[in-house]
Coordinates of C-alpha atoms in Angstrom, one line a residue:
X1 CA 59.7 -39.0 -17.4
X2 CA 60.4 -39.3 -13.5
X3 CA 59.4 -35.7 -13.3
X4 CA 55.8 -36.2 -15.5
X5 CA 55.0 -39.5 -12.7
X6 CA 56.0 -37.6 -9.8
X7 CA 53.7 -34.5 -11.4
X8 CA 50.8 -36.9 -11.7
X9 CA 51.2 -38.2 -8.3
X10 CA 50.8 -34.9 -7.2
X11 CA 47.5 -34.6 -9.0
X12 CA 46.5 -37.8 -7.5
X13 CA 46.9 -36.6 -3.8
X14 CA 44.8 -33.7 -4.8
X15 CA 42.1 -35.3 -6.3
X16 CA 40.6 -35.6 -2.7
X17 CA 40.3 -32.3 -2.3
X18 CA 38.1 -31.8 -5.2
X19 CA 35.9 -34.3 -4.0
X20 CA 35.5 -32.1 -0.9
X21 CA 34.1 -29.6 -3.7
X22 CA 30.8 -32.1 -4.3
X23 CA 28.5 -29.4 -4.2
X24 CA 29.6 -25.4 -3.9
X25 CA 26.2 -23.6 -4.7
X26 CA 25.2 -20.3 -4.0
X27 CA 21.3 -19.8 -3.3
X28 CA 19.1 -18.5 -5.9
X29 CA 17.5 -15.4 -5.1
X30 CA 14.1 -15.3 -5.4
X31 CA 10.9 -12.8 -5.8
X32 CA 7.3 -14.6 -5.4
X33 CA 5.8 -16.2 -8.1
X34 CA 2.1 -14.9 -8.0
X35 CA 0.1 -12.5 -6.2
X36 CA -2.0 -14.0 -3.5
X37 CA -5.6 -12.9 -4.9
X38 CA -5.1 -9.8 -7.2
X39 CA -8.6 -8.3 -6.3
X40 CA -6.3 -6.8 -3.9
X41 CA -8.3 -7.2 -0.7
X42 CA -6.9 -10.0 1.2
X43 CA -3.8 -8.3 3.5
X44 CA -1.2 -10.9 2.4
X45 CA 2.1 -10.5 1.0
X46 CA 3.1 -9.6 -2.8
X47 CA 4.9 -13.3 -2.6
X48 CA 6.4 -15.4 -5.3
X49 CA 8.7 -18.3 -5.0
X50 CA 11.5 -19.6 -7.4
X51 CA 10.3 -22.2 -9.8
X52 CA 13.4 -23.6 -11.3
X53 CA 11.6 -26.1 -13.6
X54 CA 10.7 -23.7 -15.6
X55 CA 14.7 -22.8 -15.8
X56 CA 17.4 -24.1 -18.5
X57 CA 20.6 -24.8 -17.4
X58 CA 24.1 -25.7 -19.0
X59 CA 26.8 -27.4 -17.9
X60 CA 30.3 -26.5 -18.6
X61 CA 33.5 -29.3 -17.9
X62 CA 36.2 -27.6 -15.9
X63 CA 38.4 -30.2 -15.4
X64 CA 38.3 -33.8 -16.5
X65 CA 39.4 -36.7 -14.8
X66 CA 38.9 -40.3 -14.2
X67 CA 36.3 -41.2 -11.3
X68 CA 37.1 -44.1 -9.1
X69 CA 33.5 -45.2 -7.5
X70 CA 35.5 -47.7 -5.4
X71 CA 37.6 -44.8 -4.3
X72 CA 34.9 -42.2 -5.2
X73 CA 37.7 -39.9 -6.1
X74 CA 38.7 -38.3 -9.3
X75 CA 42.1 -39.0 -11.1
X76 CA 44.3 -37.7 -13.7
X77 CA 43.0 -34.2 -13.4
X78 CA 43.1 -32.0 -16.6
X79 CA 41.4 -28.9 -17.8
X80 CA 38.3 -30.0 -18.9
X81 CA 36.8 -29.4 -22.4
X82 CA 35.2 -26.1 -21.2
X83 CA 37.9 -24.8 -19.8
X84 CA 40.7 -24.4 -22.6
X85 CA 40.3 -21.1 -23.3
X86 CA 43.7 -19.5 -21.5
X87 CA 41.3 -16.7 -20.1
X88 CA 39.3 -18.3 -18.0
X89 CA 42.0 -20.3 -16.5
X90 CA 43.1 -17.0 -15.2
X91 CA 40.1 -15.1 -14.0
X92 CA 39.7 -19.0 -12.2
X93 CA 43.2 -18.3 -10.5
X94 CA 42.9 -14.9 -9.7
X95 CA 39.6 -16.0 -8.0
X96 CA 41.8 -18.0 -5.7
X97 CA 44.4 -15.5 -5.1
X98 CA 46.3 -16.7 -7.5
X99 CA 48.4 -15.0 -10.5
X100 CA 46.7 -15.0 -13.6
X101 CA 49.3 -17.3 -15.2
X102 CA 49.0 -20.1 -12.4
X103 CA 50.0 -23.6 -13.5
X104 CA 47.6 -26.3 -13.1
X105 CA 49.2 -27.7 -10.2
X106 CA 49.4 -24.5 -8.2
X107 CA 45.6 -23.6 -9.2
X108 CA 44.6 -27.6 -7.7
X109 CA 46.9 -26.7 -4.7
X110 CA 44.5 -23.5 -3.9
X111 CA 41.8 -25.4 -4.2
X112 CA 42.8 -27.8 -1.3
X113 CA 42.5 -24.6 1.0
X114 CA 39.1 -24.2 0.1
X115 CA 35.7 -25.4 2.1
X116 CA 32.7 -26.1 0.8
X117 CA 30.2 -22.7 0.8
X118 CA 32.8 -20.4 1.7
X119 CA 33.2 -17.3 0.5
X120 CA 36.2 -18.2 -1.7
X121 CA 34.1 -21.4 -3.4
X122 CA 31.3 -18.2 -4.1
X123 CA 33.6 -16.1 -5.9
X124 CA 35.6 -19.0 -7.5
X125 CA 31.5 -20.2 -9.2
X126 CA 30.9 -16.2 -9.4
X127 CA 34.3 -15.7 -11.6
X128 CA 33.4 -18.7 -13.9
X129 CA 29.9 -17.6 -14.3
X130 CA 30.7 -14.3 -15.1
X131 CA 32.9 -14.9 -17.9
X132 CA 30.7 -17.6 -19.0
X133 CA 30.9 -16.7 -23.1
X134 CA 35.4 -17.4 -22.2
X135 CA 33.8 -21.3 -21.7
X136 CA 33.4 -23.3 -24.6
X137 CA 29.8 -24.3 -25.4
X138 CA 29.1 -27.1 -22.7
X139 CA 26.0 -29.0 -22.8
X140 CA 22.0 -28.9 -22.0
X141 CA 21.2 -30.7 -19.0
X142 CA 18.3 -31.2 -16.8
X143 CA 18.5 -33.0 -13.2
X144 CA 20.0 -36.5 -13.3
X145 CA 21.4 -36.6 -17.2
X146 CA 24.8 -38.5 -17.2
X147 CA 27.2 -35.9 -18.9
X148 CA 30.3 -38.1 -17.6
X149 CA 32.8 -37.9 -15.1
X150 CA 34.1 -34.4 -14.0
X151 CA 34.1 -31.3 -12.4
X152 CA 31.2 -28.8 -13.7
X153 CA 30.3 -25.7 -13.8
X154 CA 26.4 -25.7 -13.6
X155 CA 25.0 -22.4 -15.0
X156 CA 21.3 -21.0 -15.3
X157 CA 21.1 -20.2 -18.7
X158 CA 17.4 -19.1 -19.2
X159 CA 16.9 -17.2 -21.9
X160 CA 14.3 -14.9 -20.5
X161 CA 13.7 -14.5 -16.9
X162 CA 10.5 -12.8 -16.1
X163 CA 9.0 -10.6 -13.4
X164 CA 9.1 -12.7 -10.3
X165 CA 11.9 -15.3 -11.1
X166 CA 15.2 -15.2 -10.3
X167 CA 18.3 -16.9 -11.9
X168 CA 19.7 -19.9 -10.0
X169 CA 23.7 -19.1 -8.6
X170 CA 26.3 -21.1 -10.3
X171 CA 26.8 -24.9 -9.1
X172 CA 30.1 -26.5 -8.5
X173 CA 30.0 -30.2 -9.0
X174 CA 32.5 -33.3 -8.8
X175 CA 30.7 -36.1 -9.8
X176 CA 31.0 -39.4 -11.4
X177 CA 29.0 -37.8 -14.0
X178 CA 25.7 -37.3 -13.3
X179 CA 24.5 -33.9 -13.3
X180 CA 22.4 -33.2 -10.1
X181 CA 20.5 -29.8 -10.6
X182 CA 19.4 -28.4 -7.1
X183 CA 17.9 -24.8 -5.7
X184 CA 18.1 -23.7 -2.5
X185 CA 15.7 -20.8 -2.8
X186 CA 16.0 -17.2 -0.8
X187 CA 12.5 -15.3 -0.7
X188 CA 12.2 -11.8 -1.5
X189 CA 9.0 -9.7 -0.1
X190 CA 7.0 -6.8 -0.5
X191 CA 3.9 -5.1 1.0
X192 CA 2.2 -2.1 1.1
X193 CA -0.2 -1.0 3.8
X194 CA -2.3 2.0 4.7
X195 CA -3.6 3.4 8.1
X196 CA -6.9 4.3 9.0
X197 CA -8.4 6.3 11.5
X198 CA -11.7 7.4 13.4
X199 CA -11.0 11.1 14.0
X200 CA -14.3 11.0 15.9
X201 CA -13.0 8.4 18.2
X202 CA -10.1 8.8 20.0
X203 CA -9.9 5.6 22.0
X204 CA -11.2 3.4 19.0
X205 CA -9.0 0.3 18.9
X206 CA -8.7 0.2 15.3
X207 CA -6.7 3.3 15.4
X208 CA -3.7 3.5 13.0
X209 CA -4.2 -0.2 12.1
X210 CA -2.6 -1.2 9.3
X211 CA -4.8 -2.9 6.6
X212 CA -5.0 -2.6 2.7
X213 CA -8.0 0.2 2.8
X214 CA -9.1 3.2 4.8
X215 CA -11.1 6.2 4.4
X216 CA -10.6 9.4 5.1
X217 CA -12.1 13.6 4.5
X218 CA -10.8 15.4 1.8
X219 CA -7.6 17.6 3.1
X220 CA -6.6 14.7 5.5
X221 CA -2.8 13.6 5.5
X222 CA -3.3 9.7 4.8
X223 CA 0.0 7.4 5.9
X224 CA 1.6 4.9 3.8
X225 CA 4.4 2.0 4.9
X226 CA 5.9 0.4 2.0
X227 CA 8.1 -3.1 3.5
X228 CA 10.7 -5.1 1.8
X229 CA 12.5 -8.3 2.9
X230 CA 15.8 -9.2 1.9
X231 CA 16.6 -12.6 0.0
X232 CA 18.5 -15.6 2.4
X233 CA 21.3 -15.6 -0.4
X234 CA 21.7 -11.8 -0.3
X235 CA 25.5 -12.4 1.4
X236 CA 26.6 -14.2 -1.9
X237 CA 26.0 -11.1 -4.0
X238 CA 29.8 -10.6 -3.9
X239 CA 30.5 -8.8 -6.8
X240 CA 27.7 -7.2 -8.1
X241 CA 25.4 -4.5 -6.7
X242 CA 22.2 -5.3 -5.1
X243 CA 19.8 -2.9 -5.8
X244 CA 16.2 -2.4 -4.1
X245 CA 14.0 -0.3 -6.0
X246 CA 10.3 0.4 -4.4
X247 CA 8.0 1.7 -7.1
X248 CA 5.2 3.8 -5.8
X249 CA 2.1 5.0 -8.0
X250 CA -0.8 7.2 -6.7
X251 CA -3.9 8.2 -8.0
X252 CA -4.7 11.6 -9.1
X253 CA -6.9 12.0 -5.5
X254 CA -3.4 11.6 -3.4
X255 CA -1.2 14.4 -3.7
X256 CA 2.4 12.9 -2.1
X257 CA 3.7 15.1 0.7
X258 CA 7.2 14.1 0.0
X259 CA 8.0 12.8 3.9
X260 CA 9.8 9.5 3.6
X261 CA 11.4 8.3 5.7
X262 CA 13.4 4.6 6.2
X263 CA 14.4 2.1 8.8
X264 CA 16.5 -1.3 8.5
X265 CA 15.1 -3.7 10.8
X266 CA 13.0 -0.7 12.8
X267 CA 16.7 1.2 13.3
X268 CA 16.2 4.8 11.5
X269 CA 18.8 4.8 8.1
X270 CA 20.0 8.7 6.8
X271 CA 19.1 10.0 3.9
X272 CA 22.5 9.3 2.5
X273 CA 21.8 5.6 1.7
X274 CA 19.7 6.0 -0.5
X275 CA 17.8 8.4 -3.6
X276 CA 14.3 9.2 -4.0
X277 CA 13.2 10.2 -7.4
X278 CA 10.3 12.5 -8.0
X279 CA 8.0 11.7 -11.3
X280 CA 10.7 9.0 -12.6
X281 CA 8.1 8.4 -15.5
X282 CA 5.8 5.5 -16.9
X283 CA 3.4 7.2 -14.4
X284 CA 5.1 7.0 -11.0
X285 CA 4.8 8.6 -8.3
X286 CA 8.5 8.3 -6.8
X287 CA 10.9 5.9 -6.6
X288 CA 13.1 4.7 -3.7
X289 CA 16.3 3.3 -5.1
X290 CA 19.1 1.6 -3.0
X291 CA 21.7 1.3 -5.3
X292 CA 23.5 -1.2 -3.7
X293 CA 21.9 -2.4 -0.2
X294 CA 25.1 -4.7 0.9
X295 CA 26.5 -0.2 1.7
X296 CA 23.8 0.2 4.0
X297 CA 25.0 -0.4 7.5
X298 CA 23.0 -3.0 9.4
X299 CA 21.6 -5.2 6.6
X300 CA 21.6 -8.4 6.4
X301 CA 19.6 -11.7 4.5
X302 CA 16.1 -11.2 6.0
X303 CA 16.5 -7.6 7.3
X304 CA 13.1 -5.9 6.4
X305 CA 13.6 -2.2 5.1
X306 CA 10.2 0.0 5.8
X307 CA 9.3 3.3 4.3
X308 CA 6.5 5.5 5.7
X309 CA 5.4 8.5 3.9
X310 CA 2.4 10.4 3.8
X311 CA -0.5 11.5 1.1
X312 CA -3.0 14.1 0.8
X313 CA -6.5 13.6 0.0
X314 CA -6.9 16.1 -2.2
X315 CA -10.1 17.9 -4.7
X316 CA -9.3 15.4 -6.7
X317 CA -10.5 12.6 -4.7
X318 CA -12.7 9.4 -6.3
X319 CA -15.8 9.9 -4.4
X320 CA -17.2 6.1 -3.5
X321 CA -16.4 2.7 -4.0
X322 CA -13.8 3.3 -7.3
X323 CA -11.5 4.9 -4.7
X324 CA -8.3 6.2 -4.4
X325 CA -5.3 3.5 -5.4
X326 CA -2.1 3.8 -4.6
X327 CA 0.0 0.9 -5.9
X328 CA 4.0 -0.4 -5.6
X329 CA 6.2 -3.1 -6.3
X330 CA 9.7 -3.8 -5.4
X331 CA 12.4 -4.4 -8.2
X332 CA 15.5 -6.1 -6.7
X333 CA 18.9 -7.7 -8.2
X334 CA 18.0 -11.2 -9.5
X335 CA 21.0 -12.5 -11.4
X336 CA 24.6 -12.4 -9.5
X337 CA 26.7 -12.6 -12.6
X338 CA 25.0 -9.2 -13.8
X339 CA 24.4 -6.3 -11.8
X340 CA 22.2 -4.5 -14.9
X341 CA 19.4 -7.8 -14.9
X342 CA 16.4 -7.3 -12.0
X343 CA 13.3 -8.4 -10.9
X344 CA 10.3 -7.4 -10.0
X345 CA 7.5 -8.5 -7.1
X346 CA 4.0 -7.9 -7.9
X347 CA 2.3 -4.8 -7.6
X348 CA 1.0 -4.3 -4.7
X349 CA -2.5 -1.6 -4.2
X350 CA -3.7 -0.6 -1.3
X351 CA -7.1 2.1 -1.3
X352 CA -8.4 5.3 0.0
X353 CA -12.5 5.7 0.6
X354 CA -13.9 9.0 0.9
X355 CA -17.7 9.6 0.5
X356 CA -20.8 12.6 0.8
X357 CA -23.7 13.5 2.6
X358 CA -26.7 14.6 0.3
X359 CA -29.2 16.6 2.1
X360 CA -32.7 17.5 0.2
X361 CA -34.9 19.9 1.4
X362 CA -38.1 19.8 1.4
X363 CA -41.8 21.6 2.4
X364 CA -44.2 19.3 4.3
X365 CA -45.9 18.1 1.2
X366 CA -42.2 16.8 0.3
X367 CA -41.8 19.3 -2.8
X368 CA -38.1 20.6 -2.8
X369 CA -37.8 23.8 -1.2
X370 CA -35.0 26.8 -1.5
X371 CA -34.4 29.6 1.0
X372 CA -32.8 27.0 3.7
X373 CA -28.8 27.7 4.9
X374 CA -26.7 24.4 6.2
X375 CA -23.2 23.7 7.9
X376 CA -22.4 20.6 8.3
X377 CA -19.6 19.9 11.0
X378 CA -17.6 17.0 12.3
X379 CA -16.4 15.6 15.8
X380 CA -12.6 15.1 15.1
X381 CA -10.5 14.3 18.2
X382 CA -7.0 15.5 15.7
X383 CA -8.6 18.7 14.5
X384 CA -7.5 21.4 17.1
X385 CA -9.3 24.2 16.2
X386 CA -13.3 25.5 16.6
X387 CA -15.1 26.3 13.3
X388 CA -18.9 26.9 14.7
X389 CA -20.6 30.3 14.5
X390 CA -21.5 32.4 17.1
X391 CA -25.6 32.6 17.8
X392 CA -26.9 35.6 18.9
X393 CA -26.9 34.7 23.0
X394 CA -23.2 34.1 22.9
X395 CA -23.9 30.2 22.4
X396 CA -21.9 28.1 19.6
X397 CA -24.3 26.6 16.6
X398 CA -21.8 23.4 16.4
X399 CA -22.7 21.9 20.4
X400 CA -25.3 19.2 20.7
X401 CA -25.2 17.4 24.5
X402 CA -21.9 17.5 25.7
X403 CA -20.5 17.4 22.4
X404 CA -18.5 20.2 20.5
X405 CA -18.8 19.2 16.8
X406 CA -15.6 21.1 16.4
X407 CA -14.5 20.7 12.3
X408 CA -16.4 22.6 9.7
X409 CA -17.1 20.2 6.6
X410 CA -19.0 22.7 4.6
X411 CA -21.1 25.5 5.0
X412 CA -24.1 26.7 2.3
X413 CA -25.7 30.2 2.3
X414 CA -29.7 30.6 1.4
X415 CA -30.8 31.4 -2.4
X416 CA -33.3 31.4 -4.3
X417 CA -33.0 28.4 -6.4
X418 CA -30.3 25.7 -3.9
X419 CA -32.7 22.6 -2.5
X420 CA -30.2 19.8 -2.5
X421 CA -26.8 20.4 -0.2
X422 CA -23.5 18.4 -0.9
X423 CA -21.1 17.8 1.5
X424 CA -18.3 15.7 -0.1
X425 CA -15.1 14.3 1.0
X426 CA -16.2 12.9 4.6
X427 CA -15.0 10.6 6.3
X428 CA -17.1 7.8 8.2
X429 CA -17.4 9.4 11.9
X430 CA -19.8 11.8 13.8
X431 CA -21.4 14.7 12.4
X432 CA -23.8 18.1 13.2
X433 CA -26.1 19.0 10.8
X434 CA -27.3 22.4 11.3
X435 CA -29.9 24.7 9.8
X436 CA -28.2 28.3 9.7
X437 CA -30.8 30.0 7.8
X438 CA -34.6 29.5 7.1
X439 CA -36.9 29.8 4.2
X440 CA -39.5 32.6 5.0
X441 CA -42.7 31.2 6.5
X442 CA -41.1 28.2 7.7
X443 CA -40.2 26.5 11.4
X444 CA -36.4 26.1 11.9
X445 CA -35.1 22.4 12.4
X446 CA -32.8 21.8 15.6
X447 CA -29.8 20.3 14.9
X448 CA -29.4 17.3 14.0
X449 CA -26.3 14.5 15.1
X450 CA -25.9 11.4 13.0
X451 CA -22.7 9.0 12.3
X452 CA -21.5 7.7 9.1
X453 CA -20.7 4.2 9.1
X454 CA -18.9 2.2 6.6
X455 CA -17.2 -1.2 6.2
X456 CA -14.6 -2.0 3.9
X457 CA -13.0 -5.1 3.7
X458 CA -9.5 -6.1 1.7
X459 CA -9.7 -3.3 -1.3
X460 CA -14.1 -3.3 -1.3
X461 CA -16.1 -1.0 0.2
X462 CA -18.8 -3.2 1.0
X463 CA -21.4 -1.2 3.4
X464 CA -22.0 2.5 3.7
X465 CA -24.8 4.3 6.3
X466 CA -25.6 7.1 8.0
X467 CA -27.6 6.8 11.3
X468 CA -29.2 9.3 13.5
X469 CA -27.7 9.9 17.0
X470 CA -29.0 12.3 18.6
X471 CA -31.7 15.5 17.9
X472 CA -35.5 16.2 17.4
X473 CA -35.2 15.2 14.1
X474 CA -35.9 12.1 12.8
X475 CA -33.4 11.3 9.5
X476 CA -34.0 8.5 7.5
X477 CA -30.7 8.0 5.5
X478 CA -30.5 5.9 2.1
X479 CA -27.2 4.6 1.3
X480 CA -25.1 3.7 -2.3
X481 CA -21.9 2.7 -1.6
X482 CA -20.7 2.5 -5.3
X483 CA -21.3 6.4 -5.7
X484 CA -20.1 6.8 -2.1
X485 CA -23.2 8.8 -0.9
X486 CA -25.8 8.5 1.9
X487 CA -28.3 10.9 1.3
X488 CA -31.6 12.2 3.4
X489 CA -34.6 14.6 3.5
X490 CA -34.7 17.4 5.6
X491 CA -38.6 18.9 6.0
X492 CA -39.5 22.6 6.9
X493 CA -43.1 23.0 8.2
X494 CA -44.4 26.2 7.6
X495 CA -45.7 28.1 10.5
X496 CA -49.3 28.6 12.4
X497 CA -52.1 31.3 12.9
X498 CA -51.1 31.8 16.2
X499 CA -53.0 34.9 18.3
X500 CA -51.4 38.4 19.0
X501 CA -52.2 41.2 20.8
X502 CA -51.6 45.5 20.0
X503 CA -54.7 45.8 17.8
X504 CA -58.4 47.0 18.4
X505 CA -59.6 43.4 18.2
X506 CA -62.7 43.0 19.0
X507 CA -63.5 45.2 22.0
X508 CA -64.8 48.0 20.3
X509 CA -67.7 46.0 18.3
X510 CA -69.1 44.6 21.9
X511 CA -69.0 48.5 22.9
X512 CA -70.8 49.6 19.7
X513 CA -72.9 46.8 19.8
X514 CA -74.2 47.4 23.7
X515 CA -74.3 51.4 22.4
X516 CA -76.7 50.2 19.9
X517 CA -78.8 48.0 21.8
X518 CA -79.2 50.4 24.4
X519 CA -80.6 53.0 22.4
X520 CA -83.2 50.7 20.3
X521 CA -84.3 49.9 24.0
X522 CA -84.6 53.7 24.8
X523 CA -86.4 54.5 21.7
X524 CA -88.8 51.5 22.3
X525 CA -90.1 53.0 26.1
X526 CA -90.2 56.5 24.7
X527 CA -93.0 55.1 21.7
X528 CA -94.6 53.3 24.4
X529 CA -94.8 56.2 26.7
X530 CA -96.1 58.4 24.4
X531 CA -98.9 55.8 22.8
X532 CA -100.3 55.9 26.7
X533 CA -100.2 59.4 27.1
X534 CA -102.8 59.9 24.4
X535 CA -104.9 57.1 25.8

């Protein structure tokens, strides 16, 4: 008898310390709820946030006891009606260093060494949580319900958690026996942006912006940055793995050049901390798994990990406003009891423009004419080499001005039936249209400068023209931005009469002539002559 009184004395002293355990919650991780306009052409984030009111949760008694609110202190501590299974009452003391077979008074005593959110109180809701089917079958509860004096064990027990939710961690609660349900929510990110370019000017500002559309020419390298942002709760995955999975899907146009490369927090990270998987299935592209990001030297909650590859624009290419999409979402470790349950953030698409010059010939009566050659080249500040053609004097066909349309886009030879010339796969920039052969009969065109224009805005190509620059020739472009194309006559005049010299011309009919006239003036004195004589 004196030793049960002096045992429950004990119990009483420690009931303090419990009360010191009002609230030991982990926070919830979190992807975004809902893609900010999925038109895909605003810039923002893939966001979501953690709605727990959509979330069920049961609470499980650990220990049971008899609140004071004078004292606002629990009493009389027992293992509470959850908790009678032997097993979990030694996974809870080997969560506090304890030996699986602790008694009671030993497992209260480790308690009283333990603060509130520290890393012991994690693991201590971690183990309960984890072997939640050892509990008994607890109770329903929503925020506020009276389940009676106690110390709980709230768990999330949602039976479905979809893409962009995240299971809430375990809360610890003493209370006087109302259940108070709260989420402190971490955010998880992801974006995916694309650079653009004007290879025709070097010093434009825009230059390797990042946005969520750019265009490019067919045979360009196009660069990529795929971003994620690590939960605020990411420290209290303490026993399972946090994974980070970026997804990456590409159109058939984008040919992936297999370059990635990763920093944490803009510090470079080795290949070794990670796996990238080539065709993984369901249609991607590749896959860049962490398989547990707390190895990765350096991270931390809110650390940002960025990937940057590259792409090729290849044959395959959409022409025009359909585009080129390239599309990811991150998958990430949403519940910390179990390291095979994830998430997912939206997908994320970003887009690649290309587009075509059209170029009809034509006579002056604007009927469609064959026999004409055309290469069409570009000014591009990034292309190193010199594609034009020698002429005959030693001088290059691709110079207008001072500029040295360098790039050759395409180049057609004369027949006997081509009128219309295609030059697909351009990119908006400055450009040399030049007539390399003539139809017989016909006046060559000088050549011809004109820049391609085009404005896209989020994921839309919204404007597409082509403008003459410089040249004799006047171009009048039409534009159709949904089949990508800007598209213009060319006319051939045929050529003059013009006079020429080498031939008899008309020289020797003045001669004959005077020859002729002199002799009918001869012949005319003689009969006169002779008509007097015979007078």
């Amino acid at each position: 008898m004196k030793m049960k009184q002096k045992t429950k004395k004990k119990l009483r002293q420690l009931s303090a310390l419990l009360l010191s355990l009002m609230m030991i919650c982990a926070l919830s991780l979190t992807a975004f709820a809902a893609e900010e306009n999925s038109t895909a052409g605003d810039g923002a984030e893939s966001k979501q946030t953690a709605d727990v009111s959509g979330h069920s949760f049961t609470a499980y008694q650990i220990f049971s006891g008899t609140y004071s609110q004078e004292k606002d202190m629990l009493s009389d501590i027992e293992w509470g009606a959850d908790a009678q299974n032997p097993a979990i009452q030694s996974a809870i003391a080997e969560a506090l260093g304890l030996g699986a077979d602790a008694e009671l008074a030993d497992i209260l005593a480790a308690l009283e060494q333990v603060g509130d959110d520290s890393d012991t109180a994690n693991k201590l809701a971690a183990a309960i949580a984890s072997n939640a089917n050892l509990l008994g079958s607890g109770q329903p509860v929503v925020d506020g319900q009276d389940v009676g004096p106690g110390y709980y064990i709230v768990i999330d027990t949602t039976a479905e958690i979809t893409d962009g939710s995240s299971r809430n961690f375990a809360l610890l609660q003493c209370i006087d026996g109302i259940i108070h349900i709260k989420a402190k929510t971490g955010t998880v990110t992801s974006d995916k942006q694309v650079k653009d370019m004007n290879d025709s000017d070097a010093n434009d500002p825009s230059n390797d912006a990042l946005d969520t559309s750019a265009d490019y020419d067919i045979g360009d390298s196009v660069p990529f940055v795929l971003t994620g942002t690590v939960a605020e709760n990411f420290d209290l995955f303490v026993d399972v793995p946090y994974k980070f999975i970026f997804h990456d899907t590409e159109d058939a146009g984008l040919t992936f050049n297999n370059d990635i490369s990763v920093t944490v927090d803009g510090t470079a990270v080795d290949g070794s901390a990670y796996r990238v998987v080539l065709d993984p299935g369901e249609g991607e592209t590749f896959q860049v798994i962490f398989d547990d990001l707390r190895q990765v030297s350096g991270v931390h909650a809110g650390s940002v990990i960025e990937i940057t590859y590259s792409c090729t624009l290849n044959e395959n290419a959409v022409i025009g406003s359909t585009g080129n999409k390239n599309t990811m979402h991150l998958e990430y470790s949403n519940n910390p009891y179990d390291s095979n349950e994830t998430g997912n953030t939206p997908d994320k698409t970003v887009i690649v423009f290309t587009y075509k010059v059209e170029i009809n010939k034509v006579d002056g009566e604007n009927q469609p004419l064959a026999g004409a050659g055309f290469a069409l080249y570009k000014l591009d500040t990034n292309y190193t080499g010199d594609d034009g053609l020698t002429n005959e004097d030693g001088t290059k066909n691709n110079v207008l001005g001072d500029k040295i349309y360098n790039k050759l886009v395409k180049m057609y030879n004369a027949d006997a039936a081509t009128t219309m010339f295609s030059f697909e796969g351009i990119d908006d920039g400055e450009y040399l249209l030049v007539e390399t052969e003539t139809p017989d009969g016909y006046n060559s065109i000088d050549p011809v400068a004109f820049k391609v224009t085009a404005t896209h805005s989020g994921t839309q190509l919204t404007d597409l023209n082509g403008n003459p620059i410089e040249g004799t020739v006047e171009l009048t472009f039409t534009s159709d931005a949904g089949a990508g194309a800007i598209a213009t006559d060319v006319v051939n005049k045929s050529g003059s009469l013009l006079p020429s010299t080498g031939g008899i011309g008309t020289t020797m009919f003045y001669i004959i002539g005077g020859v002729l006239i002199v002799g009918a003036c001869v012949v005319l004195f003689a009969r006169k002559t002779m008509k007097n004589e015979k007078r």
